[in-house]
Amino acid sequence: DAKTTQPNSMESNEEEPVHLPCNHSTISGTDYIHWYRQLPSQGPEYVIHGLTSNVNNRMASLAIAEDRKSSTLILHRATLRDAAVYYCILRNTGTASKLTFGTGTRLQVTL
Amino acid sequence: ETGVTQTPRHLVMGMTNKKSLKCEQHLGHNAMYWYKQSAKKPLELMFVYNFKEQTENNSVPSRFSPECPNSSHLFLHLHTLQPEDSALYLCASSLNPEGVVEKLFFGSGTQLSVL
């Protein structure tokens, strides 16, 4: 299975944009890029997903490199409630049922 | 509120006890999952059920016994656990486990301590 690499931790100031990177250099053409986040004392929650084009939703934006070997989750204005562990995950039709989480990036947001 | 409810939120049990974790989803989903999250380790998929049938068992020891009586309910029966089984156990559901763009909805988990 294609793997993802994320920084262990990042810090951001409140009200500022946050760019969370993910490297997936062995991504295949059928792999979708998914992002989940896990707030303290909660289960993970879906954030966004994409295949080739950049995507926007009410929570975040996903920027996918042209060669698809990396992607960036963008939180446009971080709040204290965005402090969480963010997971970048690849899914394809062969392993769709086995959503596999890595160690993710722990985002700290400070005033 | 994710629509996936897990009970109890916390559980302490001895190694000789038998207990059960319960998960219920109110989303009309067909697939349910158990994940284990140990301290400082990634989430590990344990079991997947699709339309009440187990489709994935990720080499989980037999002291963990899942049960899925219908698409809305999922149980994890525990017996003769070890202290290393102490972890956060998370339940999730989705509409279709084979859907590559399907979202998983997670409960808040049961924090289990085995003494």
XYZ file of N, CA and C in Angstrom, chain B residues 11 36 71-72 108:
15
model
N -14.070 2.107 30.966
C -14.262 0.769 31.519
C -12.951 0.310 32.135
N -8.698 0.014 17.282
C -8.029 0.110 18.576
C -6.978 1.218 18.483
N -27.387 -4.065 11.227
C -26.513 -3.022 10.687
C -26.368 -1.815 11.597
N -27.194 -1.717 12.625
C -27.134 -0.540 13.496
C -26.366 -0.778 14.781
N -17.082 8.337 20.000
C -16.062 8.950 20.859
C -15.169 7.933 21.544
